[in-house]
XYZ file of C-alpha atoms in Angstrom:
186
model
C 0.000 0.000 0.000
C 2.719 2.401 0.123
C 4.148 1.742 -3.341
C 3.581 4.318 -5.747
C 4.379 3.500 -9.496
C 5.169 5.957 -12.279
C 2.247 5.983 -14.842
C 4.703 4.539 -17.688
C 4.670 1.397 -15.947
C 1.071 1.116 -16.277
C -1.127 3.296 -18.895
C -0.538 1.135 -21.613
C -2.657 -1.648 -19.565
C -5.630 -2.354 -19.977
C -8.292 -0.631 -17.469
C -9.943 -3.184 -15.499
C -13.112 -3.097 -12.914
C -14.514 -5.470 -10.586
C -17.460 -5.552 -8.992
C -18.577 -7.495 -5.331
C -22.487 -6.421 -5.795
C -23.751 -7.374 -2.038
C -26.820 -7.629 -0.130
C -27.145 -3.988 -0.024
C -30.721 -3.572 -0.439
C -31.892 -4.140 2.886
C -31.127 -2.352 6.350
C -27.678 -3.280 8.265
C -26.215 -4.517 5.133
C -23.037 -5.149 3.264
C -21.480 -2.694 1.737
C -21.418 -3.259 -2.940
C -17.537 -1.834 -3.892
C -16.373 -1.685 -7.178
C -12.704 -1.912 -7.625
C -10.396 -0.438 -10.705
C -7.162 -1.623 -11.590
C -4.583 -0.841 -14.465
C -1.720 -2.642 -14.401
C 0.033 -3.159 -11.549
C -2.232 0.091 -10.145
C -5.247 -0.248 -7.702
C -7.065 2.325 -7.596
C -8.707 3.888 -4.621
C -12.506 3.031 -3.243
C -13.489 6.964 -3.117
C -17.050 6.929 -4.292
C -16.908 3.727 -5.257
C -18.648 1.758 -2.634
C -22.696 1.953 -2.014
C -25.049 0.778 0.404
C -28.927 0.305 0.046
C -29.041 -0.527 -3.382
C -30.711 -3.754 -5.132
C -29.329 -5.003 -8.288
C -30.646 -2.620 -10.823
C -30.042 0.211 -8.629
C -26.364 -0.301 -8.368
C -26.212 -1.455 -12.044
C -27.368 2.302 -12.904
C -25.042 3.675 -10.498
C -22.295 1.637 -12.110
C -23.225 3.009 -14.929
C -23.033 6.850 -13.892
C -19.399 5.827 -13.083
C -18.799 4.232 -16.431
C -19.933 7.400 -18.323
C -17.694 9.846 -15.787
C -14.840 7.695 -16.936
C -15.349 7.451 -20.165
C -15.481 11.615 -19.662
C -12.397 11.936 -18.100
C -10.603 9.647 -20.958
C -10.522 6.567 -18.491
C -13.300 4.396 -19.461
C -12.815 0.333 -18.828
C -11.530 -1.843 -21.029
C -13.815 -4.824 -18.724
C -16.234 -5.228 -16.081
C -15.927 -8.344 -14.212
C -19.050 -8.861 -11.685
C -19.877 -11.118 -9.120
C -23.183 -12.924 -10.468
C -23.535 -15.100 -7.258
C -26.468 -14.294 -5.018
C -27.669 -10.989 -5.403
C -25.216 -10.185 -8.437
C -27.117 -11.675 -11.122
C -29.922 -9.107 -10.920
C -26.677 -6.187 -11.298
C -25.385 -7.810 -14.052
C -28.054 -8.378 -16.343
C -28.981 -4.657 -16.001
C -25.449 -3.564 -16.624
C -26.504 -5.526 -19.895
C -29.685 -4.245 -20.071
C -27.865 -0.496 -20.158
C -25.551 -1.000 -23.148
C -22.792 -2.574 -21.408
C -22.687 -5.987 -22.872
C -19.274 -5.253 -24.475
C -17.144 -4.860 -21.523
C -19.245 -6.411 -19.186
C -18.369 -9.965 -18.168
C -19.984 -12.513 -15.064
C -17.947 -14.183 -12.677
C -19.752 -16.554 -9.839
C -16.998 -16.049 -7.472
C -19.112 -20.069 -5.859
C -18.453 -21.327 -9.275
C -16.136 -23.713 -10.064
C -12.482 -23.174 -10.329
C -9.988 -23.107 -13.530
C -7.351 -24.887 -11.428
C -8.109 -27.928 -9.398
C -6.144 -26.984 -6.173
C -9.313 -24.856 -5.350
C -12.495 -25.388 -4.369
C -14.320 -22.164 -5.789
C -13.197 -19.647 -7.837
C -13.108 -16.860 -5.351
C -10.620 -18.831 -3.224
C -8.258 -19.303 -6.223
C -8.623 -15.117 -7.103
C -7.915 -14.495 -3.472
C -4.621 -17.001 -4.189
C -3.837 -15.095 -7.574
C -4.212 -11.631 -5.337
C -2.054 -12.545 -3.073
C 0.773 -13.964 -5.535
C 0.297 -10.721 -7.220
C 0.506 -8.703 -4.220
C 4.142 -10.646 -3.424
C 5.577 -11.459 -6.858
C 5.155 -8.025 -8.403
C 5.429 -4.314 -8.186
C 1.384 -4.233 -7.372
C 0.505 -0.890 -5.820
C -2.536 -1.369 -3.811
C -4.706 1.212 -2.345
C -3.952 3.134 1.221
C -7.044 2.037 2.509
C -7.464 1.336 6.016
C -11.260 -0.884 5.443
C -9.438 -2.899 2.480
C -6.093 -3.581 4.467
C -8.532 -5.051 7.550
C -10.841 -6.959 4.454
C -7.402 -8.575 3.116
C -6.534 -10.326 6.297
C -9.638 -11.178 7.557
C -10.225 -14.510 6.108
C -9.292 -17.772 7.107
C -8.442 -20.609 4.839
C -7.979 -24.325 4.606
C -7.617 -27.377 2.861
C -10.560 -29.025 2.920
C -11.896 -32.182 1.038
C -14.729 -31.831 -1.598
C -16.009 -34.545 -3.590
C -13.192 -36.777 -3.096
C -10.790 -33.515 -3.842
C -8.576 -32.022 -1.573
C -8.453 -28.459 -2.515
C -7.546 -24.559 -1.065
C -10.731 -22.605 0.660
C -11.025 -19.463 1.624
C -13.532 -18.516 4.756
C -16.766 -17.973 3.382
C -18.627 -14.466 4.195
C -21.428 -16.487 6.261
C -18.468 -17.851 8.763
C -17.051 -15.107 8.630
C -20.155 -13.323 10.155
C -20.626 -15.925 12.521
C -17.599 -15.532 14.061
C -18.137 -11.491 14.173
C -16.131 -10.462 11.329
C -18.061 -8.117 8.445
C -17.577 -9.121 5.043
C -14.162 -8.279 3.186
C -16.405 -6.895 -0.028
C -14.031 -4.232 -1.020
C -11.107 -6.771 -0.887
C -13.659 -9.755 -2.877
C -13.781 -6.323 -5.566
């Protein structure tokens, strides 16, 4: 988080958004964050995290951040959203609103594209990490992300026969008192 990086070694690379939708919809809940990277460049959360939206809701104000970018001459190259759960409903309307170009669905439950893990969002938090340590990454100073990125447990655990890498889900994690790392799952 305290790495800074000169724009050369970056703004050639392609501008890249993710998107952890939530249950934001109803009262006490998660916080949706939407994440943007370029390069080896994470970009800060300012303005980029909402609470009490449903899925079409934050779709639109996805949107309003799409067309401010694309303003400012820093429009992304892809959208990568979270269609588990709630994120489905997001994600079609990002469709819905013209965005079916850059716009691509991820179910962070799904299955994942190497065996050693059991879901896909415990092999991204694996890729994260490698690219936090085997690169000149440049996270954000964020004080809610830093806490989000440690928060988790993990294990191996057996599946189907399958030993494979797991990361804490969000539901333990609220059982044992810990909110849910959605700016970090971003």
């Amino acid at each position: 988080m305290a790495r800074d990086m000169p724009a050369l070694s970056y703004q050639s690379d392609p501008i890249i958004w993710g998107v952890d939708p939530s249950r934001s919809g109803r009262a006490g809940a998660d916080e949706a964050a939407m994440a943007r990277r370029q390069g080896v460049l994470a970009r800060t959360f300012g303005g980029c995290t909402w609470r009490g939206l449903d899925g079409p809701q934050l779709a639109v104000a996805i949107g309003k951040k799409i067309l401010e970018a694309e303003t400012a001459g820093d429009a992304p190259d892809c959208i990568f959203v979270d269609v588990g759960g709630v994120g489905a409903s997001c994600y079609d309307h990002l469709k819905l609103l013209g965005y079916d170009d850059i716009v691509h669905a991820v179910d962070f439950g799904g299955s994942a594209s190497d065996k050693r893990f059991l879901d896909k969002r415990s092999e991204m938090w694996w890729e994260l990490a490698e690219w936090v340590h085997t690169s000149t990454s440049c996270l954000p100073n964020d004080n809610v992300l830093q806490g989000e990125l440690v928060a988790p447990t993990c294990e191996y655990k057996v599946q189907n026969k399958r030993t494979g890498f797991k990361l804490e889900s969000k539901e333990r994690m609220k059982d044992r008192g810990v909110p849910s790392p959605n700016r970090a799952d971003a």
